[in-house]
Amino acid sequence: MDFTVLTLFPELINSFFEHGMIQRGIDKKLITGNCVNVRDFSTDRHHKVDDKPYGGGSGMLMKPEPLKAAIEMAKEKSPCSKVVLMTPQGARFNQNKAFEMASRNKGLIFICGRYEGIDERVYTTMIDEEISIGDYVMTGGELASMVIIDSVARLIPGLLGCSESFKSDSFIDDRLEYAQYTRPEEFEGLKVPDVLLSGNHEKIRLWRKRSSLQRTFLKRPDLLEKGKLSDEEKQIVTRWCQELEDLVQ
Ligand code: SAM
């Protein structure tokens, strides 16, 4: 899958492509990471890429011509890719969207705005999708594009060491991931739950299911409102309620 980032700060993006699992994915040729400096497409002799907004107002806007030329070049290199604008005004990114993008496997070209954003005519003619990473405003779209690439790339088969590792991640089936422990068995007086040392796979599965449900209930109850509890989850909740009742008696 091709990831192309159009930016005025290529060092930020190149450094991201040169580290961790993303670099591994590129080395294994599971993904490509391409960074395009929009400034290289400015025909202005000072390589100007911004200008004042018509009608007045504070700040500058990214000019349309260099952006258009950069998008066209990126599309030429990766014709099936979707052009995605990073903007706080876009649809909110989440894990489902990451799955959708990874399964489409078509390639993504990210436009990272700077200043007060980009000229409206680029929005209306060249963008397939507008995405926001949350209801706050950052100084540029680079962090947003890295957030999206990172979460989409890790879902591409083979990129993570163990192909199963994202299947128990938080947000799968609207639940948070269960509590996890590693060595040592005891840390500052706190012990790893016995069941996890028991080797009994069914008991471990049930313990994890309960842990995941409890965490979702305590930390993100809104996720539970999205869908019904399974029969097994209902049993777990009933038992949990019983235990709480026993405690207060
Ligand atoms: N004036 C714009 C507005 O109010 O909608 C915000 C511009 S912001 C200062 C500069 C750039 O940062 C945007 O063009 C966008 O690319 C990026 N950006 C800022 N916040 C973002 C967010 N929450 N999600 C995605 N991109 C964001």
PDB file of C-alpha atoms and ligand atoms in Angstrom:
ATOM      1  CA  MET A   1       0.000   0.000   0.000  1.00  0.00           C
ATOM      2  CA  ASP A   2       1.388   3.419  -0.986  1.00  0.00           C
ATOM      3  CA  PHE A   3       1.426   6.223   1.555  1.00  0.00           C
ATOM      4  CA  THR A   4       2.347   9.616   0.114  1.00  0.00           C
ATOM      5  CA  VAL A   5       2.511  12.754   2.215  1.00  0.00           C
ATOM      6  CA  LEU A   6       2.469  16.242   0.703  1.00  0.00           C
ATOM      7  CA  THR A   7       3.995  18.631   3.192  1.00  0.00           C
ATOM      8  CA  LEU A   8       6.063  21.756   3.751  1.00  0.00           C
ATOM      9  CA  PHE A   9       8.020  19.908   6.461  1.00  0.00           C
ATOM     10  CA  PRO A  10       9.463  16.796   4.796  1.00  0.00           C
ATOM     11  CA  GLU A  11      11.955  16.188   7.629  1.00  0.00           C
ATOM     12  CA  LEU A  12       9.083  15.381   9.997  1.00  0.00           C
ATOM     13  CA  ILE A  13       7.620  12.806   7.659  1.00  0.00           C
ATOM     14  CA  ASN A  14      10.902  11.279   6.471  1.00  0.00           C
ATOM     15  CA  SER A  15      11.957  10.707  10.046  1.00  0.00           C
ATOM     16  CA  PHE A  16       8.648   8.943  10.699  1.00  0.00           C
ATOM     17  CA  PHE A  17       9.202   6.647   7.693  1.00  0.00           C
ATOM     18  CA  GLU A  18      12.678   5.808   9.012  1.00  0.00           C
ATOM     19  CA  HIS A  19      11.652   4.349  12.369  1.00  0.00           C
ATOM     20  CA  GLY A  20       9.964   1.364  14.011  1.00  0.00           C
ATOM     21  CA  MET A  21       7.328  -0.815  12.425  1.00  0.00           C
ATOM     22  CA  ILE A  22       6.730   1.665   9.614  1.00  0.00           C
ATOM     23  CA  GLN A  23      10.339   1.389   8.503  1.00  0.00           C
ATOM     24  CA  ARG A  24      10.078  -2.412   8.813  1.00  0.00           C
ATOM     25  CA  GLY A  25       6.968  -2.416   6.630  1.00  0.00           C
ATOM     26  CA  ILE A  26       8.802  -0.357   4.018  1.00  0.00           C
ATOM     27  CA  ASP A  27      11.860  -2.643   4.166  1.00  0.00           C
ATOM     28  CA  LYS A  28       9.607  -5.697   3.771  1.00  0.00           C
ATOM     29  CA  LYS A  29       7.935  -3.948   0.800  1.00  0.00           C
ATOM     30  CA  LEU A  30       4.511  -4.235   2.398  1.00  0.00           C
ATOM     31  CA  ILE A  31       4.076  -0.465   2.178  1.00  0.00           C
ATOM     32  CA  THR A  32       5.810   2.456   0.532  1.00  0.00           C
ATOM     33  CA  GLY A  33       6.427   5.763   2.285  1.00  0.00           C
ATOM     34  CA  ASN A  34       6.789   8.756  -0.008  1.00  0.00           C
ATOM     35  CA  CYS A  35       7.258  12.318   1.039  1.00  0.00           C
ATOM     36  CA  VAL A  36       6.693  15.228  -1.344  1.00  0.00           C
ATOM     37  CA  ASN A  37       7.841  18.743  -0.526  1.00  0.00           C
ATOM     38  CA  VAL A  38       5.101  21.045  -1.803  1.00  0.00           C
ATOM     39  CA  ARG A  39       7.597  23.911  -1.907  1.00  0.00           C
ATOM     40  CA  ASP A  40       9.431  22.128  -4.755  1.00  0.00           C
ATOM     41  CA  PHE A  41       6.349  22.765  -6.910  1.00  0.00           C
ATOM     42  CA  SER A  42       6.290  26.504  -6.446  1.00  0.00           C
ATOM     43  CA  THR A  43       7.189  28.347  -9.635  1.00  0.00           C
ATOM     44  CA  ASP A  44       7.760  31.554  -7.695  1.00  0.00           C
ATOM     45  CA  ARG A  45      11.425  32.546  -7.613  1.00  0.00           C
ATOM     46  CA  HIS A  46      11.305  32.723  -3.809  1.00  0.00           C
ATOM     47  CA  HIS A  47       9.545  29.322  -3.634  1.00  0.00           C
ATOM     48  CA  LYS A  48       6.557  30.993  -2.029  1.00  0.00           C
ATOM     49  CA  VAL A  49       3.728  28.640  -1.152  1.00  0.00           C
ATOM     50  CA  ASP A  50       1.411  30.916   0.860  1.00  0.00           C
ATOM     51  CA  ASP A  51      -0.429  34.167   0.398  1.00  0.00           C
ATOM     52  CA  LYS A  52      -2.885  36.487   2.168  1.00  0.00           C
ATOM     53  CA  PRO A  53      -6.581  35.577   2.163  1.00  0.00           C
ATOM     54  CA  TYR A  54      -8.855  37.602  -0.105  1.00  0.00           C
ATOM     55  CA  GLY A  55     -11.241  39.728   1.941  1.00  0.00           C
ATOM     56  CA  GLY A  56      -8.674  40.213   4.683  1.00  0.00           C
ATOM     57  CA  GLY A  57      -8.323  38.414   7.958  1.00  0.00           C
ATOM     58  CA  SER A  58      -5.454  37.009   9.920  1.00  0.00           C
ATOM     59  CA  GLY A  59      -2.864  34.519   8.756  1.00  0.00           C
ATOM     60  CA  MET A  60      -1.894  33.104   5.390  1.00  0.00           C
ATOM     61  CA  LEU A  61      -3.274  30.356   3.164  1.00  0.00           C
ATOM     62  CA  MET A  62      -1.516  27.710   1.085  1.00  0.00           C
ATOM     63  CA  LYS A  63      -1.671  28.734  -2.566  1.00  0.00           C
ATOM     64  CA  PRO A  64      -3.461  26.406  -4.992  1.00  0.00           C
ATOM     65  CA  GLU A  65      -0.895  26.099  -7.819  1.00  0.00           C
ATOM     66  CA  PRO A  66       1.959  24.307  -5.998  1.00  0.00           C
ATOM     67  CA  LEU A  67      -0.529  22.031  -4.247  1.00  0.00           C
ATOM     68  CA  LYS A  68      -2.236  21.114  -7.528  1.00  0.00           C
ATOM     69  CA  ALA A  69       1.089  20.315  -9.198  1.00  0.00           C
ATOM     70  CA  ALA A  70       2.214  18.219  -6.201  1.00  0.00           C
ATOM     71  CA  ILE A  71      -1.077  16.286  -6.102  1.00  0.00           C
ATOM     72  CA  GLU A  72      -0.914  15.613  -9.847  1.00  0.00           C
ATOM     73  CA  MET A  73       2.628  14.284  -9.563  1.00  0.00           C
ATOM     74  CA  ALA A  74       1.673  12.070  -6.612  1.00  0.00           C
ATOM     75  CA  LYS A  75      -1.375  10.752  -8.508  1.00  0.00           C
ATOM     76  CA  GLU A  76       0.771   9.999 -11.519  1.00  0.00           C
ATOM     77  CA  LYS A  77       3.070   7.862  -9.356  1.00  0.00           C
ATOM     78  CA  SER A  78       0.234   6.149  -7.503  1.00  0.00           C
ATOM     79  CA  PRO A  79      -2.867   6.409  -9.716  1.00  0.00           C
ATOM     80  CA  CYS A  80      -5.190   4.321  -7.525  1.00  0.00           C
ATOM     81  CA  SER A  81      -4.497   6.350  -4.406  1.00  0.00           C
ATOM     82  CA  LYS A  82      -7.168   8.457  -2.732  1.00  0.00           C
ATOM     83  CA  VAL A  83      -6.366  12.099  -2.004  1.00  0.00           C
ATOM     84  CA  VAL A  84      -7.074  12.813   1.653  1.00  0.00           C
ATOM     85  CA  LEU A  85      -7.004  16.301   3.121  1.00  0.00           C
ATOM     86  CA  MET A  86      -6.024  16.638   6.772  1.00  0.00           C
ATOM     87  CA  THR A  87      -8.404  19.170   8.275  1.00  0.00           C
ATOM     88  CA  PRO A  88     -10.130  19.719  11.611  1.00  0.00           C
ATOM     89  CA  GLN A  89     -13.319  20.097   9.554  1.00  0.00           C
ATOM     90  CA  GLY A  90     -13.193  16.531   8.194  1.00  0.00           C
ATOM     91  CA  ALA A  91     -14.891  13.324   9.310  1.00  0.00           C
ATOM     92  CA  ARG A  92     -13.449  12.058  12.613  1.00  0.00           C
ATOM     93  CA  PHE A  93     -10.851   9.317  12.188  1.00  0.00           C
ATOM     94  CA  ASN A  94     -11.296   6.130  14.246  1.00  0.00           C
ATOM     95  CA  GLN A  95     -10.344   2.442  14.284  1.00  0.00           C
ATOM     96  CA  ASN A  96     -13.175   1.473  11.925  1.00  0.00           C
ATOM     97  CA  LYS A  97     -11.918   4.004   9.430  1.00  0.00           C
ATOM     98  CA  ALA A  98      -8.394   2.569   9.821  1.00  0.00           C
ATOM     99  CA  PHE A  99      -9.760  -0.907   9.022  1.00  0.00           C
ATOM    100  CA  GLU A 100     -11.669   0.424   6.035  1.00  0.00           C
ATOM    101  CA  MET A 101      -8.566   2.139   4.637  1.00  0.00           C
ATOM    102  CA  ALA A 102      -6.326  -0.890   5.230  1.00  0.00           C
ATOM    103  CA  SER A 103      -8.764  -3.327   3.643  1.00  0.00           C
ATOM    104  CA  ARG A 104      -9.274  -1.118   0.609  1.00  0.00           C
ATOM    105  CA  ASN A 105      -5.484  -1.277   0.218  1.00  0.00           C
ATOM    106  CA  LYS A 106      -5.563   1.382  -2.481  1.00  0.00           C
ATOM    107  CA  GLY A 107      -2.949   3.848  -1.343  1.00  0.00           C
ATOM    108  CA  LEU A 108      -3.429   7.262   0.254  1.00  0.00           C
ATOM    109  CA  ILE A 109      -2.084  10.691  -0.622  1.00  0.00           C
ATOM    110  CA  PHE A 110      -2.242  13.014   2.386  1.00  0.00           C
ATOM    111  CA  ILE A 111      -2.360  16.784   2.031  1.00  0.00           C
ATOM    112  CA  CYS A 112      -0.965  18.457   5.128  1.00  0.00           C
ATOM    113  CA  GLY A 113      -2.145  22.016   5.506  1.00  0.00           C
ATOM    114  CA  ARG A 114      -0.161  24.733   7.269  1.00  0.00           C
ATOM    115  CA  TYR A 115      -0.932  28.368   8.163  1.00  0.00           C
ATOM    116  CA  GLU A 116      -4.720  28.910   8.117  1.00  0.00           C
ATOM    117  CA  GLY A 117      -5.221  26.006   5.720  1.00  0.00           C
ATOM    118  CA  ILE A 118      -5.526  25.702   1.949  1.00  0.00           C
ATOM    119  CA  ASP A 119      -7.266  27.598  -0.840  1.00  0.00           C
ATOM    120  CA  GLU A 120     -10.916  26.500  -1.161  1.00  0.00           C
ATOM    121  CA  ARG A 121     -10.511  25.624  -4.841  1.00  0.00           C
ATOM    122  CA  VAL A 122      -8.156  22.767  -3.996  1.00  0.00           C
ATOM    123  CA  TYR A 123     -10.803  21.407  -1.599  1.00  0.00           C
ATOM    124  CA  THR A 124     -13.481  21.440  -4.218  1.00  0.00           C
ATOM    125  CA  THR A 125     -11.576  20.029  -7.175  1.00  0.00           C
ATOM    126  CA  MET A 126      -8.841  17.685  -5.997  1.00  0.00           C
ATOM    127  CA  ILE A 127      -9.782  16.104  -2.669  1.00  0.00           C
ATOM    128  CA  ASP A 128     -11.512  12.719  -2.332  1.00  0.00           C
ATOM    129  CA  GLU A 129     -11.934  12.801   1.423  1.00  0.00           C
ATOM    130  CA  GLU A 130     -11.457  15.185   4.375  1.00  0.00           C
ATOM    131  CA  ILE A 131     -10.311  13.689   7.667  1.00  0.00           C
ATOM    132  CA  SER A 132      -9.817  15.114  11.145  1.00  0.00           C
ATOM    133  CA  ILE A 133      -8.053  13.333  13.994  1.00  0.00           C
ATOM    134  CA  GLY A 134     -10.088  15.148  16.649  1.00  0.00           C
ATOM    135  CA  ASP A 135     -11.892  18.284  17.653  1.00  0.00           C
ATOM    136  CA  TYR A 136      -8.871  20.481  18.213  1.00  0.00           C
ATOM    137  CA  VAL A 137      -6.715  22.596  15.902  1.00  0.00           C
ATOM    138  CA  MET A 138      -3.031  21.899  15.317  1.00  0.00           C
ATOM    139  CA  THR A 139      -0.511  24.034  13.437  1.00  0.00           C
ATOM    140  CA  GLY A 140      -0.205  21.527  10.590  1.00  0.00           C
ATOM    141  CA  GLY A 141      -1.514  18.279   9.133  1.00  0.00           C
ATOM    142  CA  GLU A 142       1.746  16.304   9.478  1.00  0.00           C
ATOM    143  CA  LEU A 143       0.982  14.797  12.882  1.00  0.00           C
ATOM    144  CA  ALA A 144      -2.520  13.910  11.694  1.00  0.00           C
ATOM    145  CA  SER A 145      -1.181  12.145   8.586  1.00  0.00           C
ATOM    146  CA  MET A 146       1.326  10.199  10.717  1.00  0.00           C
ATOM    147  CA  VAL A 147      -1.406   9.161  13.136  1.00  0.00           C
ATOM    148  CA  ILE A 148      -3.441   7.784  10.250  1.00  0.00           C
ATOM    149  CA  ILE A 149      -0.556   6.079   8.450  1.00  0.00           C
ATOM    150  CA  ASP A 150       0.608   4.475  11.689  1.00  0.00           C
ATOM    151  CA  SER A 151      -2.784   3.050  12.566  1.00  0.00           C
ATOM    152  CA  VAL A 152      -3.619   1.910   9.013  1.00  0.00           C
ATOM    153  CA  ALA A 153      -0.198   0.386   8.260  1.00  0.00           C
ATOM    154  CA  ARG A 154      -0.199  -1.840  11.362  1.00  0.00           C
ATOM    155  CA  LEU A 155      -3.384  -3.501  10.048  1.00  0.00           C
ATOM    156  CA  ILE A 156      -1.710  -4.543   6.804  1.00  0.00           C
ATOM    157  CA  PRO A 157      -1.145  -8.313   6.939  1.00  0.00           C
ATOM    158  CA  GLY A 158       2.458  -9.161   7.766  1.00  0.00           C
ATOM    159  CA  LEU A 159       3.458  -5.734   9.055  1.00  0.00           C
ATOM    160  CA  LEU A 160       3.214  -6.607  12.725  1.00  0.00           C
ATOM    161  CA  GLY A 161       5.415  -9.476  13.812  1.00  0.00           C
ATOM    162  CA  CYS A 162       2.422 -11.562  14.879  1.00  0.00           C
ATOM    163  CA  SER A 163      -0.481 -11.418  12.435  1.00  0.00           C
ATOM    164  CA  GLU A 164      -2.983 -11.917  15.240  1.00  0.00           C
ATOM    165  CA  SER A 165      -1.774  -9.070  17.420  1.00  0.00           C
ATOM    166  CA  PHE A 166      -4.330  -6.450  16.397  1.00  0.00           C
ATOM    167  CA  LYS A 167      -7.284  -8.819  16.765  1.00  0.00           C
ATOM    168  CA  SER A 168      -7.543  -8.218  20.510  1.00  0.00           C
ATOM    169  CA  ASP A 169      -6.815  -4.496  20.273  1.00  0.00           C
ATOM    170  CA  SER A 170      -9.066  -1.918  21.816  1.00  0.00           C
ATOM    171  CA  PHE A 171     -12.097  -0.906  19.723  1.00  0.00           C
ATOM    172  CA  ILE A 172     -12.452  -4.308  18.072  1.00  0.00           C
ATOM    173  CA  ASP A 173     -16.147  -5.151  18.544  1.00  0.00           C
ATOM    174  CA  ASP A 174     -16.520  -1.937  20.576  1.00  0.00           C
ATOM    175  CA  ARG A 175     -14.535  -3.208  23.552  1.00  0.00           C
ATOM    176  CA  LEU A 176     -11.271  -2.072  25.169  1.00  0.00           C
ATOM    177  CA  GLU A 177      -8.417  -4.544  25.409  1.00  0.00           C
ATOM    178  CA  TYR A 178      -8.054  -6.654  28.578  1.00  0.00           C
ATOM    179  CA  ALA A 179      -5.357  -6.063  31.238  1.00  0.00           C
ATOM    180  CA  GLN A 180      -1.928  -7.508  30.371  1.00  0.00           C
ATOM    181  CA  TYR A 181       1.090  -8.533  32.444  1.00  0.00           C
ATOM    182  CA  THR A 182       4.666  -9.561  31.742  1.00  0.00           C
ATOM    183  CA  ARG A 183       7.605 -10.706  33.906  1.00  0.00           C
ATOM    184  CA  PRO A 184       8.236 -10.480  36.851  1.00  0.00           C
ATOM    185  CA  GLU A 185       5.395 -12.471  38.424  1.00  0.00           C
ATOM    186  CA  GLU A 186       5.437 -10.070  41.364  1.00  0.00           C
ATOM    187  CA  PHE A 187       6.182  -6.345  41.094  1.00  0.00           C
ATOM    188  CA  GLU A 188       6.206  -4.109  44.178  1.00  0.00           C
ATOM    189  CA  GLY A 189       3.881  -6.509  45.989  1.00  0.00           C
ATOM    190  CA  LEU A 190       1.453  -6.764  43.062  1.00  0.00           C
ATOM    191  CA  LYS A 191       1.031 -10.283  41.667  1.00  0.00           C
ATOM    192  CA  VAL A 192       0.042 -11.427  38.200  1.00  0.00           C
ATOM    193  CA  PRO A 193      -3.454 -13.005  38.456  1.00  0.00           C
ATOM    194  CA  ASP A 194      -3.081 -16.766  39.044  1.00  0.00           C
ATOM    195  CA  VAL A 195      -5.291 -17.672  36.105  1.00  0.00           C
ATOM    196  CA  LEU A 196      -2.788 -16.178  33.648  1.00  0.00           C
ATOM    197  CA  LEU A 197      -0.114 -18.551  34.980  1.00  0.00           C
ATOM    198  CA  SER A 198      -2.428 -21.563  34.957  1.00  0.00           C
ATOM    199  CA  GLY A 199      -1.949 -22.612  31.335  1.00  0.00           C
ATOM    200  CA  ASN A 200      -5.725 -23.214  31.112  1.00  0.00           C
ATOM    201  CA  HIS A 201      -6.595 -21.545  27.806  1.00  0.00           C
ATOM    202  CA  GLU A 202     -10.358 -21.498  28.319  1.00  0.00           C
ATOM    203  CA  LYS A 203     -10.054 -19.941  31.777  1.00  0.00           C
ATOM    204  CA  ILE A 204      -7.609 -17.369  30.416  1.00  0.00           C
ATOM    205  CA  ARG A 205      -9.988 -16.551  27.559  1.00  0.00           C
ATOM    206  CA  LEU A 206     -12.869 -15.997  30.002  1.00  0.00           C
ATOM    207  CA  TRP A 207     -10.721 -13.920  32.357  1.00  0.00           C
ATOM    208  CA  ARG A 208      -9.667 -11.712  29.464  1.00  0.00           C
ATOM    209  CA  LYS A 209     -13.224 -11.329  28.275  1.00  0.00           C
ATOM    210  CA  ARG A 210     -14.266 -10.207  31.737  1.00  0.00           C
ATOM    211  CA  SER A 211     -11.302  -7.838  32.048  1.00  0.00           C
ATOM    212  CA  SER A 212     -12.089  -6.318  28.661  1.00  0.00           C
ATOM    213  CA  LEU A 213     -15.744  -5.861  29.580  1.00  0.00           C
ATOM    214  CA  GLN A 214     -14.954  -4.327  32.963  1.00  0.00           C
ATOM    215  CA  ARG A 215     -12.469  -1.903  31.481  1.00  0.00           C
ATOM    216  CA  THR A 216     -14.921  -0.854  28.785  1.00  0.00           C
ATOM    217  CA  PHE A 217     -17.651  -0.368  31.398  1.00  0.00           C
ATOM    218  CA  LEU A 218     -15.399   1.719  33.644  1.00  0.00           C
ATOM    219  CA  LYS A 219     -13.437   3.694  31.061  1.00  0.00           C
ATOM    220  CA  ARG A 220     -15.611   3.919  27.958  1.00  0.00           C
ATOM    221  CA  PRO A 221     -19.230   3.065  28.765  1.00  0.00           C
ATOM    222  CA  ASP A 222     -20.261   4.835  25.546  1.00  0.00           C
ATOM    223  CA  LEU A 223     -18.831   1.889  23.576  1.00  0.00           C
ATOM    224  CA  LEU A 224     -21.208  -0.518  25.322  1.00  0.00           C
ATOM    225  CA  GLU A 225     -24.177   1.562  24.217  1.00  0.00           C
ATOM    226  CA  LYS A 226     -23.372   0.845  20.579  1.00  0.00           C
ATOM    227  CA  GLY A 227     -24.304  -2.833  20.591  1.00  0.00           C
ATOM    228  CA  LYS A 228     -25.903  -5.612  22.587  1.00  0.00           C
ATOM    229  CA  LEU A 229     -23.974  -7.793  25.030  1.00  0.00           C
ATOM    230  CA  SER A 230     -23.375 -11.361  23.848  1.00  0.00           C
ATOM    231  CA  ASP A 231     -24.857 -14.203  25.943  1.00  0.00           C
ATOM    232  CA  GLU A 232     -21.406 -14.922  27.355  1.00  0.00           C
ATOM    233  CA  GLU A 233     -20.945 -11.261  28.275  1.00  0.00           C
ATOM    234  CA  LYS A 234     -24.371 -11.211  29.951  1.00  0.00           C
ATOM    235  CA  GLN A 235     -23.272 -14.156  32.124  1.00  0.00           C
ATOM    236  CA  ILE A 236     -20.045 -12.360  33.016  1.00  0.00           C
ATOM    237  CA  VAL A 237     -21.934  -9.180  33.971  1.00  0.00           C
ATOM    238  CA  THR A 238     -24.460 -11.150  36.053  1.00  0.00           C
ATOM    239  CA  ARG A 239     -21.644 -12.854  37.949  1.00  0.00           C
ATOM    240  CA  TRP A 240     -19.839  -9.538  38.430  1.00  0.00           C
ATOM    241  CA  CYS A 241     -23.011  -7.890  39.798  1.00  0.00           C
ATOM    242  CA  GLN A 242     -23.467 -10.825  42.174  1.00  0.00           C
ATOM    243  CA  GLU A 243     -19.894 -10.423  43.423  1.00  0.00           C
ATOM    244  CA  LEU A 244     -20.431  -6.690  43.996  1.00  0.00           C
ATOM    245  CA  GLU A 245     -23.653  -7.393  45.884  1.00  0.00           C
ATOM    246  CA  ASP A 246     -21.846  -9.959  48.063  1.00  0.00           C
ATOM    247  CA  LEU A 247     -19.207  -7.329  48.794  1.00  0.00           C
ATOM    248  CA  VAL A 248     -21.638  -4.727  50.131  1.00  0.00           C
ATOM    249  CA  GLN A 249     -23.568  -7.181  52.283  1.00  0.00           C
TER     250      GLN A 249
HETATM  251  N1  SAM B   1      -8.138  27.561   9.899  1.00  0.00           N
HETATM  252  C1  SAM B   1      -8.409  26.165   9.876  1.00  0.00           C
HETATM  253  C2  SAM B   1      -9.768  25.856  10.473  1.00  0.00           C
HETATM  254  O1  SAM B   1     -10.153  26.538  11.410  1.00  0.00           O
HETATM  255  O2  SAM B   1     -10.450  24.930  10.008  1.00  0.00           O
HETATM  256  C3  SAM B   1      -7.347  25.403  10.658  1.00  0.00           C
HETATM  257  C4  SAM B   1      -6.006  25.441  10.021  1.00  0.00           C
HETATM  258  S1  SAM B   1      -4.788  24.616  10.980  1.00  0.00           S
HETATM  259  C5  SAM B   1      -4.110  25.940  11.865  1.00  0.00           C
HETATM  260  C6  SAM B   1      -3.535  24.222   9.809  1.00  0.00           C
HETATM  261  C7  SAM B   1      -3.594  22.820   9.253  1.00  0.00           C
HETATM  262  O3  SAM B   1      -3.400  21.882  10.298  1.00  0.00           O
HETATM  263  C8  SAM B   1      -4.896  22.417   8.587  1.00  0.00           C
HETATM  264  O4  SAM B   1      -4.973  22.860   7.262  1.00  0.00           O
HETATM  265  C9  SAM B   1      -4.826  20.903   8.671  1.00  0.00           C
HETATM  266  O5  SAM B   1      -4.100  20.351   7.609  1.00  0.00           O
HETATM  267  C10 SAM B   1      -4.057  20.667   9.979  1.00  0.00           C
HETATM  268  N2  SAM B   1      -4.910  20.305  11.111  1.00  0.00           N
HETATM  269  C11 SAM B   1      -5.127  21.038  12.227  1.00  0.00           C
HETATM  270  N3  SAM B   1      -5.917  20.403  13.090  1.00  0.00           N
HETATM  271  C12 SAM B   1      -6.212  19.212  12.537  1.00  0.00           C
HETATM  272  C13 SAM B   1      -7.007  18.114  12.949  1.00  0.00           C
HETATM  273  N4  SAM B   1      -7.665  18.107  14.105  1.00  0.00           N
HETATM  274  N5  SAM B   1      -7.082  17.029  12.135  1.00  0.00           N
HETATM  275  C14 SAM B   1      -6.437  17.020  10.947  1.00  0.00           C
HETATM  276  N6  SAM B   1      -5.671  18.049  10.494  1.00  0.00           N
HETATM  277  C15 SAM B   1      -5.575  19.129  11.274  1.00  0.00           C
END
